[in-house]
Short mmCIF file of C-alpha atoms in Angstrom, two decimals:
data_model
loop_
_atom_site.label_atom_id
_atom_site.label_comp_id
_atom_site.label_asym_id
_atom_site.label_seq_id
_atom_site.Cartn_x
_atom_site.Cartn_y
_atom_site.Cartn_z
CA MET B 308 -3.63 57.18 31.92
CA ALA B 309 -3.56 54.66 34.91
CA MET B 310 -5.46 52.02 33.18
CA ILE B 311 -3.56 51.86 30.51
CA ARG B 312 -0.22 51.32 33.34
CA LEU B 313 -2.65 48.44 34.80
CA ARG B 314 -2.79 47.15 31.42
CA LEU B 315 1.07 46.91 30.46
CA ARG B 316 1.83 46.00 33.91
CA GLY B 317 -0.75 42.91 33.29
CA VAL B 318 1.36 42.39 30.27
CA LEU B 319 4.45 42.21 31.53
CA LEU B 320 3.34 39.78 34.49
CA ALA B 321 1.71 37.65 32.22
CA LEU B 322 4.94 37.43 29.80
CA ALA B 323 6.94 37.20 32.75
CA LEU B 324 5.36 34.06 33.90
CA LEU B 325 5.52 32.63 30.17
CA LEU B 326 9.39 32.85 29.75
CA ALA B 327 9.75 31.79 33.53
CA ALA B 328 7.78 28.61 32.63
CA THR B 329 9.59 27.71 28.99
CA ALA B 330 12.90 28.37 31.21
CA VAL B 331 12.01 24.90 32.58
CA VAL B 332 11.29 23.25 29.38
CA PRO B 333 14.60 22.99 28.12
CA VAL B 334 16.49 21.39 31.50
CA LEU B 335 13.42 18.49 31.34
CA LEU B 336 13.26 17.42 27.68
CA LEU B 337 17.43 17.26 28.22
CA GLY B 338 16.96 15.41 30.77
CA GLU B 339 14.99 12.81 29.21
CA VAL B 340 17.10 12.43 26.31
CA ALA B 341 19.70 11.69 28.28
CA GLU B 342 18.08 8.93 29.55
CA GLU B 343 17.59 7.58 26.14
CA ASP B 344 20.71 8.75 24.45
CA ASP B 345 21.34 6.26 21.29
CA GLY B 346 25.47 7.52 20.95
CA GLY B 347 24.73 9.46 18.07
CA VAL B 348 22.97 6.58 16.19
CA ALA B 349 21.23 7.56 13.09
CA PRO B 350 18.15 6.27 12.69
CA ALA B 351 16.96 5.15 9.43
CA PRO B 352 14.16 7.58 7.54
CA PRO B 353 10.60 6.62 8.38
CA PHE B 354 8.74 3.90 7.12
CA ASN B 355 8.03 4.09 3.41
CA SER B 356 5.82 1.31 1.80
CA SER B 357 7.64 2.74 -2.01
CA ARG B 358 10.65 1.16 -1.00
CA VAL B 359 9.38 -2.53 -0.08
CA LYS B 360 9.10 -4.54 -3.13
CA ALA B 361 7.31 -8.02 -3.32
CA VAL B 362 9.68 -10.63 -4.94
CA SER B 363 7.54 -13.73 -4.41
CA TRP B 364 4.15 -14.95 -3.58
CA GLN B 365 4.97 -18.14 -3.17
CA PRO B 366 6.87 -18.06 -0.39
CA ARG B 367 6.08 -14.51 0.58
CA ILE B 368 8.54 -12.61 0.02
CA PHE B 369 9.69 -8.85 0.93
CA VAL B 370 12.29 -6.70 0.40
CA TYR B 371 12.53 -3.04 2.26
CA SER B 372 15.67 -0.91 0.87
CA GLY B 373 17.28 1.09 3.24
CA PHE B 374 15.45 -0.56 6.62
CA LEU B 375 18.55 0.42 8.44
CA SER B 376 20.71 3.51 7.97
CA ASP B 377 24.49 2.84 7.69
CA ALA B 378 25.03 4.15 11.28
CA GLU B 379 22.29 2.00 12.89
CA CYS B 380 24.27 -1.38 10.86
CA ASP B 381 27.08 -0.26 12.47
CA HIS B 382 26.53 -0.10 15.83
CA LEU B 383 24.96 -4.00 15.26
CA VAL B 384 28.06 -4.70 14.17
CA LYS B 385 30.45 -3.36 17.18
CA LEU B 386 27.67 -4.55 19.69
CA ALA B 387 27.88 -8.06 17.96
CA LYS B 388 32.38 -8.13 17.94
CA LYS B 389 32.01 -8.25 21.87
CA LYS B 390 30.40 -12.41 22.15
CA ILE B 391 30.33 -13.63 18.51
CA GLN B 392 31.18 -17.57 18.45
CA ARG B 393 30.69 -20.49 16.68
CA SER B 394 26.81 -20.45 15.39
CA MET B 395 24.52 -23.71 16.43
CA VAL B 396 21.56 -25.22 14.93
CA ALA B 397 18.61 -26.84 16.40
CA ASP B 398 18.62 -30.58 16.22
CA ASN B 399 15.03 -31.70 14.34
CA ASP B 400 14.42 -34.81 16.80
CA SER B 401 15.81 -33.07 19.94
CA GLY B 402 15.63 -29.24 19.56
CA LYS B 403 18.86 -29.01 21.07
CA SER B 404 21.00 -26.60 19.69
CA VAL B 405 24.17 -28.51 18.49
CA MET B 406 27.38 -26.93 15.86
CA SER B 407 27.08 -28.78 12.57
CA GLU B 408 28.79 -28.22 8.92
CA VAL B 409 25.43 -27.34 7.63
CA ARG B 410 25.90 -23.68 9.28
CA THR B 411 29.56 -22.37 9.78
CA SER B 412 29.27 -18.62 10.50
CA SER B 413 30.08 -17.03 13.55
CA GLY B 414 26.93 -15.24 15.97
CA MET B 415 25.60 -13.90 18.88
CA PHE B 416 22.52 -12.50 20.06
CA LEU B 417 21.67 -9.33 21.62
CA ASN B 418 19.47 -8.54 24.49
CA LYS B 419 15.72 -7.45 23.37
CA ARG B 420 15.62 -3.25 24.23
CA GLN B 421 19.33 -4.06 24.87
CA ASP B 422 19.31 -0.37 23.87
CA LEU B 423 17.66 2.49 21.99
CA VAL B 424 18.63 1.82 19.39
CA VAL B 425 17.78 -1.76 19.60
CA ARG B 426 14.64 -0.74 20.98
CA ARG B 427 14.07 1.73 18.15
CA ILE B 428 14.80 -1.31 15.37
CA GLU B 429 12.44 -4.38 16.63
CA GLU B 430 9.44 -1.13 16.96
CA ARG B 431 10.22 -0.64 13.40
CA ILE B 432 10.35 -4.68 12.74
CA ALA B 433 7.05 -5.02 14.35
CA ALA B 434 5.54 -1.91 12.44
CA TRP B 435 6.37 -3.64 9.09
CA THR B 436 5.30 -6.62 9.59
CA PHE B 437 2.18 -6.11 12.21
CA LEU B 438 3.10 -8.41 14.21
CA PRO B 439 3.52 -7.48 18.19
CA GLU B 440 7.31 -7.40 19.65
CA GLU B 441 6.72 -10.33 22.24
CA ASN B 442 6.60 -12.93 19.53
CA ALA B 443 9.75 -12.61 18.46
CA GLU B 444 12.58 -13.74 19.53
CA ASN B 445 15.97 -11.43 20.07
CA ILE B 446 17.66 -10.15 17.45
CA GLN B 447 20.88 -12.31 16.18
CA ILE B 448 23.71 -10.99 14.35
CA LEU B 449 25.35 -13.14 12.05
CA ARG B 450 28.79 -12.87 10.81
CA TYR B 451 30.14 -15.19 7.24
CA GLU B 452 33.63 -14.99 6.62
CA HIS B 453 34.58 -16.05 3.14
CA GLY B 454 33.88 -19.67 2.18
CA GLN B 455 31.23 -19.61 5.34
CA LYS B 456 27.74 -20.56 4.38
CA TYR B 457 24.42 -22.23 5.83
CA GLU B 458 22.72 -24.35 3.51
CA PRO B 459 19.20 -24.65 2.77
CA HIS B 460 16.86 -25.18 5.88
CA PHE B 461 13.61 -24.26 6.96
CA ASP B 462 12.75 -21.58 9.67
CA TYR B 463 9.84 -23.67 11.12
CA PHE B 464 10.35 -26.66 13.36
CA HIS B 465 10.14 -30.38 12.84
CA ASP B 466 10.53 -31.01 16.97
CA LYS B 467 8.03 -30.03 19.53
CA VAL B 468 10.74 -28.63 22.33
CA ASN B 469 10.52 -25.53 20.34
CA GLN B 470 7.50 -25.57 19.38
CA ALA B 471 6.23 -25.60 22.66
CA ARG B 472 7.61 -21.88 23.12
CA GLY B 473 5.52 -19.67 20.49
CA GLY B 474 5.00 -22.39 18.53
CA HIS B 475 6.24 -21.87 14.98
CA ARG B 476 8.22 -19.48 13.31
CA TYR B 477 6.12 -17.48 11.31
CA ALA B 478 8.15 -15.00 9.60
CA THR B 479 11.46 -13.93 9.89
CA VAL B 480 12.53 -10.58 8.84
CA LEU B 481 16.57 -10.62 7.98
CA MET B 482 18.50 -7.75 7.93
CA TYR B 483 21.77 -7.07 6.16
CA ILE B 484 24.14 -5.24 7.95
CA SER B 485 27.08 -5.10 5.41
CA THR B 486 27.47 -5.18 1.65
CA VAL B 487 29.02 -8.56 0.46
CA HIS B 488 31.03 -7.57 -2.72
CA LYS B 489 30.36 -11.34 -4.47
CA GLY B 490 28.51 -14.08 -2.90
CA GLY B 491 26.92 -14.17 0.44
CA GLU B 492 23.52 -14.47 -1.64
CA THR B 493 20.22 -15.38 0.12
CA VAL B 494 18.52 -18.22 -1.83
CA PHE B 495 15.27 -19.52 -2.13
CA PRO B 496 15.34 -23.11 -4.06
CA ASN B 497 11.46 -23.50 -3.79
CA ALA B 498 10.19 -20.15 -4.62
CA LYS B 499 7.74 -20.97 -8.15
CA GLY B 500 9.15 -19.32 -10.70
CA TRP B 501 12.84 -18.73 -9.37
CA GLU B 502 14.16 -19.44 -13.03
CA SER B 503 12.66 -16.28 -14.76
CA GLN B 504 14.35 -13.83 -11.89
CA HIS B 505 17.44 -12.18 -14.51
CA LYS B 506 21.01 -12.53 -13.19
CA ASP B 507 24.14 -11.83 -14.50
CA ASP B 508 28.00 -12.96 -13.60
CA THR B 509 27.50 -10.68 -10.47
CA PHE B 510 25.44 -13.40 -8.70
CA SER B 511 27.74 -16.13 -7.76
CA GLU B 512 26.73 -20.22 -8.29
CA CYS B 513 24.81 -20.58 -4.85
CA ALA B 514 22.54 -18.16 -6.66
CA GLN B 515 21.65 -19.33 -10.07
CA LYS B 516 20.00 -21.74 -7.96
CA GLY B 517 17.26 -20.42 -6.89
CA LEU B 518 15.24 -16.65 -6.26
CA ALA B 519 18.49 -14.95 -4.87
CA VAL B 520 18.93 -11.41 -2.57
CA LYS B 521 21.53 -10.08 -2.29
CA PRO B 522 22.91 -8.36 0.59
CA VAL B 523 23.34 -4.42 0.60
CA LYS B 524 24.27 -3.20 3.50
CA GLY B 525 20.80 -1.88 5.36
CA ASP B 526 18.34 -3.52 3.25
CA ALA B 527 16.15 -6.31 5.01
CA VAL B 528 14.19 -9.51 3.16
CA LEU B 529 11.01 -10.66 4.90
CA PHE B 530 9.79 -13.54 4.55
CA PHE B 531 7.00 -15.85 5.55
CA SER B 532 7.53 -20.27 6.73
CA LEU B 533 4.11 -20.34 7.62
CA HIS B 534 0.90 -20.49 4.96
CA ALA B 535 -1.67 -17.63 5.72
CA ASP B 536 -3.72 -20.76 7.93
CA GLY B 537 -0.81 -21.95 9.60
CA VAL B 538 0.32 -24.98 7.33
CA PRO B 539 4.07 -25.20 6.88
CA ASP B 540 4.91 -23.78 3.62
CA PRO B 541 7.82 -25.59 1.82
CA ARG B 542 8.47 -23.11 -0.62
CA SER B 543 10.51 -20.83 2.16
CA LEU B 544 13.25 -23.37 2.15
CA HIS B 545 16.25 -20.92 1.99
CA GLY B 546 19.85 -20.68 2.73
CA SER B 547 23.44 -18.44 2.80
CA CYS B 548 25.08 -18.88 -0.06
CA PRO B 549 29.42 -18.65 0.71
CA VAL B 550 30.92 -15.36 0.80
CA ILE B 551 33.38 -15.59 -2.16
CA GLN B 552 34.27 -11.83 -1.57
CA GLY B 553 34.08 -10.06 1.29
CA GLU B 554 32.61 -10.51 4.85
CA LYS B 555 28.81 -10.64 5.23
CA TRP B 556 27.07 -9.22 8.29
CA SER B 557 23.40 -10.09 8.72
CA ALA B 558 20.84 -10.11 11.86
CA PRO B 559 17.54 -12.03 11.38
CA LYS B 560 14.74 -11.62 14.03
CA TRP B 561 12.52 -15.08 13.79
CA ILE B 562 8.87 -13.93 15.26
CA HIS B 563 6.39 -16.86 15.77
CA VAL B 564 3.03 -17.65 16.06
CA ARG B 565 2.36 -16.77 19.21
CA SER B 566 4.27 -14.87 22.84
CA TYR B 567 7.66 -15.87 22.66
CA GLU B 568 8.47 -13.87 25.80
CA ASN B 569 5.54 -15.65 27.85
CA PRO B 570 4.35 -19.02 26.44
CA GLN B 571 2.64 -19.65 30.01
CA ALA B 572 0.60 -16.82 30.35
CA MET B 573 -0.30 -17.69 26.89
CA ASP B 574 -1.92 -21.33 27.15
CA GLU B 575 -3.58 -20.24 30.51
CA ASP B 576 -5.01 -17.03 28.83
CA ALA B 577 -6.46 -19.61 26.05
CA VAL B 578 -8.23 -21.84 29.20
CA GLU B 579 -9.51 -18.94 30.74
CA GLY B 580 -12.00 -17.67 27.54
CA CYS B 581 -11.54 -15.43 24.72
CA THR B 582 -9.83 -12.41 24.89
CA ASP B 583 -7.92 -9.88 22.74
CA ARG B 584 -4.31 -9.70 23.35
CA SER B 585 -4.04 -5.90 22.05
CA GLU B 586 -5.48 -2.86 22.30
CA HIS B 587 -5.68 -2.82 17.93
CA CYS B 588 -7.88 -5.72 17.87
CA ALA B 589 -11.36 -3.37 16.82
CA GLN B 590 -9.55 -1.93 14.57
CA TRP B 591 -8.01 -4.85 12.77
CA ALA B 592 -11.13 -6.47 13.08
CA ALA B 593 -12.72 -4.28 11.04
CA ALA B 594 -10.59 -3.61 9.04
CA GLY B 595 -10.96 -7.20 7.76
CA GLU B 596 -7.38 -9.01 9.19
CA CYS B 597 -9.90 -11.60 10.45
CA GLY B 598 -9.79 -12.96 7.54
CA LYS B 599 -6.48 -11.85 5.95
CA ASN B 600 -4.23 -12.88 8.26
CA PRO B 601 -6.57 -16.47 10.62
CA VAL B 602 -3.34 -17.31 12.09
CA TYR B 603 -2.99 -13.94 14.24
CA MET B 604 -6.27 -12.71 14.70
CA VAL B 605 -8.11 -16.59 15.20
CA GLY B 606 -4.79 -18.61 15.76
CA ALA B 607 -4.28 -22.18 14.10
CA GLU B 608 -3.79 -25.66 15.61
CA GLY B 609 -1.54 -25.21 18.35
CA SER B 610 -1.26 -21.51 18.05
CA VAL B 611 -3.52 -18.84 20.03
CA GLY B 612 -5.53 -16.01 18.34
CA GLN B 613 -4.65 -12.85 19.37
CA CYS B 614 -7.38 -11.18 18.42
CA ARG B 615 -10.51 -13.84 18.42
CA LYS B 616 -12.76 -11.83 20.82
CA SER B 617 -12.97 -8.85 18.19
CA CYS B 618 -13.22 -11.95 15.59
CA ARG B 619 -15.87 -13.15 17.19
CA VAL B 620 -14.91 -17.47 17.02
CA CYS B 621 -15.31 -16.98 21.26
CA GLY B 622 -16.73 -20.60 22.12
CA SER B 623 -15.63 -21.88 18.21
#
């Protein structure tokens, strides 16, 4: 009987210690959640490759249905309305931002990792594109009202001023944060075979002149401005058709061939020697990315490769 009492006492003591320990856990977890409060903004569902559709290979264009949740879209619009102003374009010769009738929208830039919602979206973009966050510019929010447009243009640069910071824009993720009832399509006039795309009368006249993607709230378009070898792709010419009915809100994210956040450090590293700039380089190299994605992995003229060591091109 004494032995049973001792065992029972031991069990009760262990249970008391367990309850005491677990009683602290909810407090700690609640503290962490409070620091990362997203204001109740529901994220989009986890990445699902079945939601991604290739709409062109020349240039490479992909559409992700439901990349953002409705709540995330509304959150981005709310942030933008505080600071939105007339959009600018980069002058081809000087590289300076100037006002132009080529682009008649209004816009603003968010801060990187501005809040939990923005950070979550930036991480999702990096996961989809396999391109590091440091290579990307800040998310821009654009508003196109009735009749406003952006004439066809390239996202890669013609001037050396902008190329000096991060090199050419390699890829663009264009997120739609509102649905446009008519007009406002993203059109690619030089896309190969665009004439075969079926279009009904819901497409605008502008959209009839190239491969067109309708702006649907939550969807995102990923397209590449450079070929895999780093050469600018003239087929990536694209524009925003005039809005006919409704209002268009979109959020482009431009991603460069090398670090946009710290371009000077990248140049200094290149002089020092051949290194890997990501802990995932060995894994990517083993999966064949050195050949599939040479601009990012190995580099090209004016572009420092991110995984030169793992791709075994040191000294070349």
